[in-house]
């Protein structure tokens, strides 16, 4: 299993880092068998697995069930546990919740933005932290690209340097212009993981349900569908239904 330090050491080597979300035992097994570097148990499971509109709909109770399942399915892969909305609202709450994830087998935690004092406190307790900048789904008013204006780009760049200085081993950069992704990647020591961050980041993350085509919905502009599992699944179940109906008494 790659540790946070192993991942950070890949910076500048030209070896890109792969991360994909997974939320349960079976798909975690699949991700590990595919050789993915990191599995993110993203709070996007609120949307992909539970059908909620917002990631704000879930909390630590749900997340712990999914993190534990993924750790059981992928015992040899670095699992990043996503801190759900308000679970990191202050340093002590964030530490208590992050510790729950680490005790379940997660190798690191991810959190959105720079909640005051939280990253510093987690790092002081030796919790490996993956930051998340750019589009922040837990608090975003819309899902448009961030960092298009000079002011917004500068704020994201400064936040990236800040989380880097606090000792985050990596940061997700979501839905920002390619040039900004490139600039930040060249300026920080931590690994940058893009999702809609252009081709110059140190690695990439995709939501598994987008990558595998698990839903018949339109994908975000930066996602790629590598297989159409929704159609394969419907086809398989249709065959099953037919086989039951055709069974002779
Ligand atoms: O929850 C999630 O899946 C994420 C990714 C979009 C990076 O945070």
PDB file of C-alpha atoms and ligand atoms in Angstrom:
ATOM      1  CA  UNK A   1       0.000   0.000   0.000  1.00  0.00           C
ATOM      2  CA  UNK A   2       1.275   3.469  -0.840  1.00  0.00           C
ATOM      3  CA  UNK A   3       1.548   5.691   2.217  1.00  0.00           C
ATOM      4  CA  UNK A   4       0.981   9.440   2.094  1.00  0.00           C
ATOM      5  CA  UNK A   5       4.756   9.888   2.010  1.00  0.00           C
ATOM      6  CA  UNK A   6       5.120   7.404  -0.878  1.00  0.00           C
ATOM      7  CA  UNK A   7       2.514   9.394  -2.800  1.00  0.00           C
ATOM      8  CA  UNK A   8       4.200  12.704  -2.121  1.00  0.00           C
ATOM      9  CA  UNK A   9       7.516  11.164  -3.258  1.00  0.00           C
ATOM     10  CA  UNK A  10       5.979  10.557  -6.690  1.00  0.00           C
ATOM     11  CA  UNK A  11       5.859  14.334  -7.236  1.00  0.00           C
ATOM     12  CA  UNK A  12       8.126  15.348 -10.084  1.00  0.00           C
ATOM     13  CA  UNK A  13       8.957  11.786 -11.119  1.00  0.00           C
ATOM     14  CA  UNK A  14       6.598  11.887 -14.093  1.00  0.00           C
ATOM     15  CA  UNK A  15       4.640   8.923 -12.687  1.00  0.00           C
ATOM     16  CA  UNK A  16       1.028  10.108 -12.532  1.00  0.00           C
ATOM     17  CA  UNK A  17      -1.103   9.215  -9.510  1.00  0.00           C
ATOM     18  CA  UNK A  18      -4.479   7.543 -10.055  1.00  0.00           C
ATOM     19  CA  UNK A  19      -7.371   7.955  -7.663  1.00  0.00           C
ATOM     20  CA  UNK A  20     -10.948   6.780  -8.099  1.00  0.00           C
ATOM     21  CA  UNK A  21     -13.901   6.847  -5.767  1.00  0.00           C
ATOM     22  CA  UNK A  22     -15.405   3.634  -4.434  1.00  0.00           C
ATOM     23  CA  UNK A  23     -17.952   3.246  -1.724  1.00  0.00           C
ATOM     24  CA  UNK A  24     -18.488  -0.433  -1.045  1.00  0.00           C
ATOM     25  CA  UNK A  25     -16.738  -3.785  -0.699  1.00  0.00           C
ATOM     26  CA  UNK A  26     -17.278  -5.111  -4.230  1.00  0.00           C
ATOM     27  CA  UNK A  27     -16.169  -1.993  -6.077  1.00  0.00           C
ATOM     28  CA  UNK A  28     -13.224  -1.506  -3.738  1.00  0.00           C
ATOM     29  CA  UNK A  29     -12.087  -5.029  -4.654  1.00  0.00           C
ATOM     30  CA  UNK A  30     -12.402  -4.077  -8.315  1.00  0.00           C
ATOM     31  CA  UNK A  31     -10.399  -0.883  -7.857  1.00  0.00           C
ATOM     32  CA  UNK A  32      -7.648  -2.740  -6.020  1.00  0.00           C
ATOM     33  CA  UNK A  33      -7.540  -5.450  -8.707  1.00  0.00           C
ATOM     34  CA  UNK A  34      -7.215  -2.692 -11.332  1.00  0.00           C
ATOM     35  CA  UNK A  35      -4.146  -1.339  -9.520  1.00  0.00           C
ATOM     36  CA  UNK A  36      -5.458   2.107  -8.665  1.00  0.00           C
ATOM     37  CA  UNK A  37      -3.077   4.069  -6.390  1.00  0.00           C
ATOM     38  CA  UNK A  38      -5.732   5.543  -4.101  1.00  0.00           C
ATOM     39  CA  UNK A  39      -9.402   4.944  -3.434  1.00  0.00           C
ATOM     40  CA  UNK A  40     -11.411   7.931  -2.294  1.00  0.00           C
ATOM     41  CA  UNK A  41     -14.524   7.185  -0.265  1.00  0.00           C
ATOM     42  CA  UNK A  42     -16.000  10.474  -1.398  1.00  0.00           C
ATOM     43  CA  UNK A  43     -19.017  12.130   0.128  1.00  0.00           C
ATOM     44  CA  UNK A  44     -20.236  12.039  -3.483  1.00  0.00           C
ATOM     45  CA  UNK A  45     -21.724   8.752  -2.309  1.00  0.00           C
ATOM     46  CA  UNK A  46     -24.620  10.928  -1.149  1.00  0.00           C
ATOM     47  CA  UNK A  47     -25.386  11.410  -4.862  1.00  0.00           C
ATOM     48  CA  UNK A  48     -24.103   8.215  -6.468  1.00  0.00           C
ATOM     49  CA  UNK A  49     -25.164   5.617  -3.913  1.00  0.00           C
ATOM     50  CA  UNK A  50     -27.978   7.241  -1.964  1.00  0.00           C
ATOM     51  CA  UNK A  51     -29.656   9.419  -4.580  1.00  0.00           C
ATOM     52  CA  UNK A  52     -29.492  12.694  -2.665  1.00  0.00           C
ATOM     53  CA  UNK A  53     -29.083  15.975  -4.552  1.00  0.00           C
ATOM     54  CA  UNK A  54     -26.426  17.372  -2.230  1.00  0.00           C
ATOM     55  CA  UNK A  55     -23.392  15.930  -0.464  1.00  0.00           C
ATOM     56  CA  UNK A  56     -24.584  17.868   2.560  1.00  0.00           C
ATOM     57  CA  UNK A  57     -27.243  15.213   3.133  1.00  0.00           C
ATOM     58  CA  UNK A  58     -24.874  12.734   4.728  1.00  0.00           C
ATOM     59  CA  UNK A  59     -22.789  12.694   7.869  1.00  0.00           C
ATOM     60  CA  UNK A  60     -20.331  10.577   9.817  1.00  0.00           C
ATOM     61  CA  UNK A  61     -22.792   7.739  10.510  1.00  0.00           C
ATOM     62  CA  UNK A  62     -23.193   6.939   6.817  1.00  0.00           C
ATOM     63  CA  UNK A  63     -19.582   7.657   5.908  1.00  0.00           C
ATOM     64  CA  UNK A  64     -18.197   5.257   8.510  1.00  0.00           C
ATOM     65  CA  UNK A  65     -20.211   2.355   7.097  1.00  0.00           C
ATOM     66  CA  UNK A  66     -18.884   2.975   3.587  1.00  0.00           C
ATOM     67  CA  UNK A  67     -15.285   3.653   4.663  1.00  0.00           C
ATOM     68  CA  UNK A  68     -15.215   0.388   6.616  1.00  0.00           C
ATOM     69  CA  UNK A  69     -16.615  -1.555   3.632  1.00  0.00           C
ATOM     70  CA  UNK A  70     -14.014  -0.100   1.259  1.00  0.00           C
ATOM     71  CA  UNK A  71     -11.174  -0.849   3.686  1.00  0.00           C
ATOM     72  CA  UNK A  72     -12.360  -4.462   3.859  1.00  0.00           C
ATOM     73  CA  UNK A  73     -12.515  -4.683   0.060  1.00  0.00           C
ATOM     74  CA  UNK A  74      -9.158  -3.049  -0.642  1.00  0.00           C
ATOM     75  CA  UNK A  75      -6.846  -3.860   2.283  1.00  0.00           C
ATOM     76  CA  UNK A  76      -3.733  -3.161   0.185  1.00  0.00           C
ATOM     77  CA  UNK A  77      -4.733   0.193  -1.278  1.00  0.00           C
ATOM     78  CA  UNK A  78      -4.410   3.686   0.180  1.00  0.00           C
ATOM     79  CA  UNK A  79      -7.954   4.647   1.181  1.00  0.00           C
ATOM     80  CA  UNK A  80      -8.763   8.363   1.532  1.00  0.00           C
ATOM     81  CA  UNK A  81     -11.833   9.044   3.678  1.00  0.00           C
ATOM     82  CA  UNK A  82     -13.768  12.191   2.842  1.00  0.00           C
ATOM     83  CA  UNK A  83     -14.789  14.380   5.772  1.00  0.00           C
ATOM     84  CA  UNK A  84     -18.536  15.010   5.338  1.00  0.00           C
ATOM     85  CA  UNK A  85     -20.174  18.409   5.713  1.00  0.00           C
ATOM     86  CA  UNK A  86     -19.567  19.950   9.175  1.00  0.00           C
ATOM     87  CA  UNK A  87     -17.595  16.940  10.402  1.00  0.00           C
ATOM     88  CA  UNK A  88     -14.563  19.265  10.281  1.00  0.00           C
ATOM     89  CA  UNK A  89     -16.280  22.376  11.615  1.00  0.00           C
ATOM     90  CA  UNK A  90     -13.612  22.932  14.297  1.00  0.00           C
ATOM     91  CA  UNK A  91     -10.232  21.344  15.029  1.00  0.00           C
ATOM     92  CA  UNK A  92     -11.337  19.001  17.835  1.00  0.00           C
ATOM     93  CA  UNK A  93     -14.450  17.777  16.014  1.00  0.00           C
ATOM     94  CA  UNK A  94     -12.363  17.240  12.887  1.00  0.00           C
ATOM     95  CA  UNK A  95      -9.743  15.263  14.796  1.00  0.00           C
ATOM     96  CA  UNK A  96     -12.311  13.053  16.556  1.00  0.00           C
ATOM     97  CA  UNK A  97     -13.963  12.261  13.221  1.00  0.00           C
ATOM     98  CA  UNK A  98     -10.712  11.807  11.295  1.00  0.00           C
ATOM     99  CA  UNK A  99      -9.516   9.411  14.008  1.00  0.00           C
ATOM    100  CA  UNK A 100     -12.703   7.360  13.549  1.00  0.00           C
ATOM    101  CA  UNK A 101     -11.831   6.954   9.863  1.00  0.00           C
ATOM    102  CA  UNK A 102      -8.186   6.074  10.569  1.00  0.00           C
ATOM    103  CA  UNK A 103      -9.301   3.483  13.151  1.00  0.00           C
ATOM    104  CA  UNK A 104     -11.493   1.902  10.458  1.00  0.00           C
ATOM    105  CA  UNK A 105      -8.449   1.492   8.192  1.00  0.00           C
ATOM    106  CA  UNK A 106      -8.326   4.699   6.128  1.00  0.00           C
ATOM    107  CA  UNK A 107      -4.796   5.906   5.344  1.00  0.00           C
ATOM    108  CA  UNK A 108      -5.703   9.592   5.111  1.00  0.00           C
ATOM    109  CA  UNK A 109      -8.602  12.042   5.169  1.00  0.00           C
ATOM    110  CA  UNK A 110      -9.724  14.657   2.666  1.00  0.00           C
ATOM    111  CA  UNK A 111     -11.436  17.909   3.493  1.00  0.00           C
ATOM    112  CA  UNK A 112     -12.809  20.806   1.473  1.00  0.00           C
ATOM    113  CA  UNK A 113     -11.289  24.275   1.717  1.00  0.00           C
ATOM    114  CA  UNK A 114      -9.273  25.564   4.648  1.00  0.00           C
ATOM    115  CA  UNK A 115     -11.477  25.451   7.772  1.00  0.00           C
ATOM    116  CA  UNK A 116      -9.767  27.508  10.444  1.00  0.00           C
ATOM    117  CA  UNK A 117      -7.088  25.670  12.383  1.00  0.00           C
ATOM    118  CA  UNK A 118      -8.279  22.249  11.235  1.00  0.00           C
ATOM    119  CA  UNK A 119      -5.468  21.132   8.907  1.00  0.00           C
ATOM    120  CA  UNK A 120      -2.866  22.397  11.394  1.00  0.00           C
ATOM    121  CA  UNK A 121      -4.461  20.373  14.192  1.00  0.00           C
ATOM    122  CA  UNK A 122      -4.842  17.185  12.146  1.00  0.00           C
ATOM    123  CA  UNK A 123      -1.215  17.420  11.032  1.00  0.00           C
ATOM    124  CA  UNK A 124      -0.064  18.005  14.612  1.00  0.00           C
ATOM    125  CA  UNK A 125      -1.757  14.686  15.422  1.00  0.00           C
ATOM    126  CA  UNK A 126      -0.039  12.986  12.459  1.00  0.00           C
ATOM    127  CA  UNK A 127      -3.197  12.519  10.404  1.00  0.00           C
ATOM    128  CA  UNK A 128      -2.282  12.592   6.692  1.00  0.00           C
ATOM    129  CA  UNK A 129      -4.449  15.212   4.991  1.00  0.00           C
ATOM    130  CA  UNK A 130      -5.505  15.583   1.368  1.00  0.00           C
ATOM    131  CA  UNK A 131      -6.847  19.091   0.718  1.00  0.00           C
ATOM    132  CA  UNK A 132      -9.611  19.906  -1.775  1.00  0.00           C
ATOM    133  CA  UNK A 133      -9.651  23.292  -3.568  1.00  0.00           C
ATOM    134  CA  UNK A 134     -11.413  24.916  -6.512  1.00  0.00           C
ATOM    135  CA  UNK A 135     -15.025  23.808  -6.767  1.00  0.00           C
ATOM    136  CA  UNK A 136     -16.129  22.766  -3.277  1.00  0.00           C
ATOM    137  CA  UNK A 137     -19.397  20.824  -3.614  1.00  0.00           C
ATOM    138  CA  UNK A 138     -20.304  21.015   0.085  1.00  0.00           C
ATOM    139  CA  UNK A 139     -20.580  24.810   0.006  1.00  0.00           C
ATOM    140  CA  UNK A 140     -20.717  25.803  -3.692  1.00  0.00           C
ATOM    141  CA  UNK A 141     -23.641  27.921  -4.864  1.00  0.00           C
ATOM    142  CA  UNK A 142     -23.310  26.446  -8.359  1.00  0.00           C
ATOM    143  CA  UNK A 143     -21.179  23.903 -10.172  1.00  0.00           C
ATOM    144  CA  UNK A 144     -19.529  26.289 -12.626  1.00  0.00           C
ATOM    145  CA  UNK A 145     -15.772  26.326 -13.133  1.00  0.00           C
ATOM    146  CA  UNK A 146     -13.878  28.192 -10.398  1.00  0.00           C
ATOM    147  CA  UNK A 147     -10.786  30.368 -10.857  1.00  0.00           C
ATOM    148  CA  UNK A 148     -11.836  32.027 -14.082  1.00  0.00           C
ATOM    149  CA  UNK A 149     -11.372  35.556 -12.784  1.00  0.00           C
ATOM    150  CA  UNK A 150      -7.943  36.779 -11.768  1.00  0.00           C
ATOM    151  CA  UNK A 151      -9.100  37.318  -8.203  1.00  0.00           C
ATOM    152  CA  UNK A 152     -10.604  33.853  -7.858  1.00  0.00           C
ATOM    153  CA  UNK A 153      -7.552  32.229  -9.480  1.00  0.00           C
ATOM    154  CA  UNK A 154      -5.250  34.048  -7.066  1.00  0.00           C
ATOM    155  CA  UNK A 155      -7.325  32.935  -4.067  1.00  0.00           C
ATOM    156  CA  UNK A 156      -7.153  29.283  -5.161  1.00  0.00           C
ATOM    157  CA  UNK A 157      -3.422  29.560  -5.811  1.00  0.00           C
ATOM    158  CA  UNK A 158      -2.850  31.100  -2.374  1.00  0.00           C
ATOM    159  CA  UNK A 159      -4.985  28.422  -0.722  1.00  0.00           C
ATOM    160  CA  UNK A 160      -2.924  25.733  -2.492  1.00  0.00           C
ATOM    161  CA  UNK A 161       0.323  27.224  -1.216  1.00  0.00           C
ATOM    162  CA  UNK A 162      -1.206  27.486   2.254  1.00  0.00           C
ATOM    163  CA  UNK A 163      -2.320  23.846   2.492  1.00  0.00           C
ATOM    164  CA  UNK A 164       1.063  22.836   1.087  1.00  0.00           C
ATOM    165  CA  UNK A 165       2.840  24.803   3.823  1.00  0.00           C
ATOM    166  CA  UNK A 166       0.654  23.081   6.449  1.00  0.00           C
ATOM    167  CA  UNK A 167       1.931  19.685   5.325  1.00  0.00           C
ATOM    168  CA  UNK A 168      -0.895  18.279   3.207  1.00  0.00           C
ATOM    169  CA  UNK A 169       0.595  15.457   1.126  1.00  0.00           C
ATOM    170  CA  UNK A 170      -1.772  16.150  -1.751  1.00  0.00           C
ATOM    171  CA  UNK A 171      -4.614  18.360  -2.848  1.00  0.00           C
ATOM    172  CA  UNK A 172      -7.542  17.753  -5.129  1.00  0.00           C
ATOM    173  CA  UNK A 173      -8.096  20.576  -7.637  1.00  0.00           C
ATOM    174  CA  UNK A 174     -11.673  20.478  -8.864  1.00  0.00           C
ATOM    175  CA  UNK A 175     -13.037  22.200 -11.968  1.00  0.00           C
ATOM    176  CA  UNK A 176     -10.471  24.962 -12.520  1.00  0.00           C
ATOM    177  CA  UNK A 177      -8.814  26.212 -15.721  1.00  0.00           C
ATOM    178  CA  UNK A 178      -5.989  24.036 -17.064  1.00  0.00           C
ATOM    179  CA  UNK A 179      -3.434  26.875 -16.840  1.00  0.00           C
ATOM    180  CA  UNK A 180      -4.229  27.375 -13.160  1.00  0.00           C
ATOM    181  CA  UNK A 181      -3.865  23.629 -12.511  1.00  0.00           C
ATOM    182  CA  UNK A 182      -0.496  23.756 -14.253  1.00  0.00           C
ATOM    183  CA  UNK A 183       0.691  26.806 -12.307  1.00  0.00           C
ATOM    184  CA  UNK A 184      -0.300  25.407  -8.917  1.00  0.00           C
ATOM    185  CA  UNK A 185       1.251  22.030  -9.736  1.00  0.00           C
ATOM    186  CA  UNK A 186       4.577  23.721 -10.460  1.00  0.00           C
ATOM    187  CA  UNK A 187       4.430  25.819  -7.279  1.00  0.00           C
ATOM    188  CA  UNK A 188       3.605  23.317  -4.544  1.00  0.00           C
ATOM    189  CA  UNK A 189       5.465  20.358  -3.056  1.00  0.00           C
ATOM    190  CA  UNK A 190       2.323  18.333  -2.523  1.00  0.00           C
ATOM    191  CA  UNK A 191       0.807  16.148  -5.231  1.00  0.00           C
ATOM    192  CA  UNK A 192      -2.024  17.776  -7.175  1.00  0.00           C
ATOM    193  CA  UNK A 193      -4.922  15.528  -8.148  1.00  0.00           C
ATOM    194  CA  UNK A 194      -7.163  17.020 -10.783  1.00  0.00           C
ATOM    195  CA  UNK A 195     -10.810  16.466 -11.502  1.00  0.00           C
ATOM    196  CA  UNK A 196     -11.458  18.940 -14.245  1.00  0.00           C
ATOM    197  CA  UNK A 197      -8.089  20.539 -13.504  1.00  0.00           C
ATOM    198  CA  UNK A 198      -6.477  19.990 -16.894  1.00  0.00           C
ATOM    199  CA  UNK A 199      -3.794  17.587 -18.006  1.00  0.00           C
ATOM    200  CA  UNK A 200      -0.836  19.014 -16.059  1.00  0.00           C
ATOM    201  CA  UNK A 201      -1.781  17.957 -12.528  1.00  0.00           C
ATOM    202  CA  UNK A 202       0.309  15.227 -10.862  1.00  0.00           C
ATOM    203  CA  UNK A 203      -2.605  12.814 -10.953  1.00  0.00           C
ATOM    204  CA  UNK A 204      -6.318  12.516 -11.553  1.00  0.00           C
ATOM    205  CA  UNK A 205      -9.434  11.421  -9.711  1.00  0.00           C
ATOM    206  CA  UNK A 206     -12.744  10.317 -11.161  1.00  0.00           C
ATOM    207  CA  UNK A 207     -16.041   9.454  -9.568  1.00  0.00           C
ATOM    208  CA  UNK A 208     -16.389   5.723 -10.173  1.00  0.00           C
ATOM    209  CA  UNK A 209     -20.026   5.977 -11.201  1.00  0.00           C
ATOM    210  CA  UNK A 210     -18.988   8.392 -13.983  1.00  0.00           C
ATOM    211  CA  UNK A 211     -15.939   6.369 -15.074  1.00  0.00           C
ATOM    212  CA  UNK A 212     -17.934   3.137 -15.225  1.00  0.00           C
ATOM    213  CA  UNK A 213     -21.144   4.649 -16.609  1.00  0.00           C
ATOM    214  CA  UNK A 214     -23.257   3.422 -13.707  1.00  0.00           C
ATOM    215  CA  UNK A 215     -26.018   6.000 -14.144  1.00  0.00           C
ATOM    216  CA  UNK A 216     -27.858   6.952 -17.334  1.00  0.00           C
ATOM    217  CA  UNK A 217     -27.268  10.633 -16.487  1.00  0.00           C
ATOM    218  CA  UNK A 218     -25.274  13.260 -18.371  1.00  0.00           C
ATOM    219  CA  UNK A 219     -21.700  13.417 -17.114  1.00  0.00           C
ATOM    220  CA  UNK A 220     -19.967  16.587 -15.938  1.00  0.00           C
ATOM    221  CA  UNK A 221     -17.826  18.081 -18.762  1.00  0.00           C
ATOM    222  CA  UNK A 222     -14.558  16.804 -17.271  1.00  0.00           C
ATOM    223  CA  UNK A 223     -15.601  13.190 -16.666  1.00  0.00           C
ATOM    224  CA  UNK A 224     -14.895  10.277 -19.006  1.00  0.00           C
ATOM    225  CA  UNK A 225     -17.030   7.161 -19.233  1.00  0.00           C
ATOM    226  CA  UNK A 226     -14.701   4.179 -19.794  1.00  0.00           C
ATOM    227  CA  UNK A 227     -17.432   1.533 -19.847  1.00  0.00           C
ATOM    228  CA  UNK A 228     -21.244   1.603 -19.921  1.00  0.00           C
ATOM    229  CA  UNK A 229     -22.107  -0.483 -16.873  1.00  0.00           C
ATOM    230  CA  UNK A 230     -25.642   0.834 -16.702  1.00  0.00           C
ATOM    231  CA  UNK A 231     -26.441  -0.728 -20.078  1.00  0.00           C
ATOM    232  CA  UNK A 232     -24.515  -3.904 -19.242  1.00  0.00           C
ATOM    233  CA  UNK A 233     -26.392  -4.191 -15.959  1.00  0.00           C
ATOM    234  CA  UNK A 234     -29.819  -3.624 -17.498  1.00  0.00           C
ATOM    235  CA  UNK A 235     -28.985  -6.159 -20.222  1.00  0.00           C
ATOM    236  CA  UNK A 236     -27.864  -8.756 -17.657  1.00  0.00           C
ATOM    237  CA  UNK A 237     -30.967  -8.247 -15.518  1.00  0.00           C
ATOM    238  CA  UNK A 238     -33.215  -8.406 -18.577  1.00  0.00           C
ATOM    239  CA  UNK A 239     -31.693 -11.785 -19.421  1.00  0.00           C
ATOM    240  CA  UNK A 240     -32.326 -12.906 -15.861  1.00  0.00           C
ATOM    241  CA  UNK A 241     -35.976 -11.763 -15.996  1.00  0.00           C
ATOM    242  CA  UNK A 242     -36.444 -13.620 -19.302  1.00  0.00           C
ATOM    243  CA  UNK A 243     -34.835 -16.760 -17.962  1.00  0.00           C
ATOM    244  CA  UNK A 244     -37.224 -16.756 -14.969  1.00  0.00           C
ATOM    245  CA  UNK A 245     -40.262 -16.142 -17.194  1.00  0.00           C
ATOM    246  CA  UNK A 246     -39.203 -18.884 -19.611  1.00  0.00           C
ATOM    247  CA  UNK A 247     -38.640 -21.454 -16.901  1.00  0.00           C
ATOM    248  CA  UNK A 248     -40.878 -24.432 -17.426  1.00  0.00           C
ATOM    249  CA  UNK A 249     -43.036 -25.387 -14.412  1.00  0.00           C
TER     250      UNK A 249
HETATM  251  O1  LIG B   1     -16.677  13.218  -3.034  1.00  0.00           O
HETATM  252  C1  LIG B   1     -16.006  13.087  -4.059  1.00  0.00           C
HETATM  253  O2  LIG B   1     -16.205  12.171  -4.870  1.00  0.00           O
HETATM  254  C2  LIG B   1     -14.961  14.070  -4.320  1.00  0.00           C
HETATM  255  C3  LIG B   1     -14.315  14.046  -5.660  1.00  0.00           C
HETATM  256  C4  LIG B   1     -15.166  14.805  -6.630  1.00  0.00           C
HETATM  257  C5  LIG B   1     -12.927  14.569  -5.624  1.00  0.00           C
HETATM  258  O3  LIG B   1     -14.668  14.874  -3.485  1.00  0.00           O
END
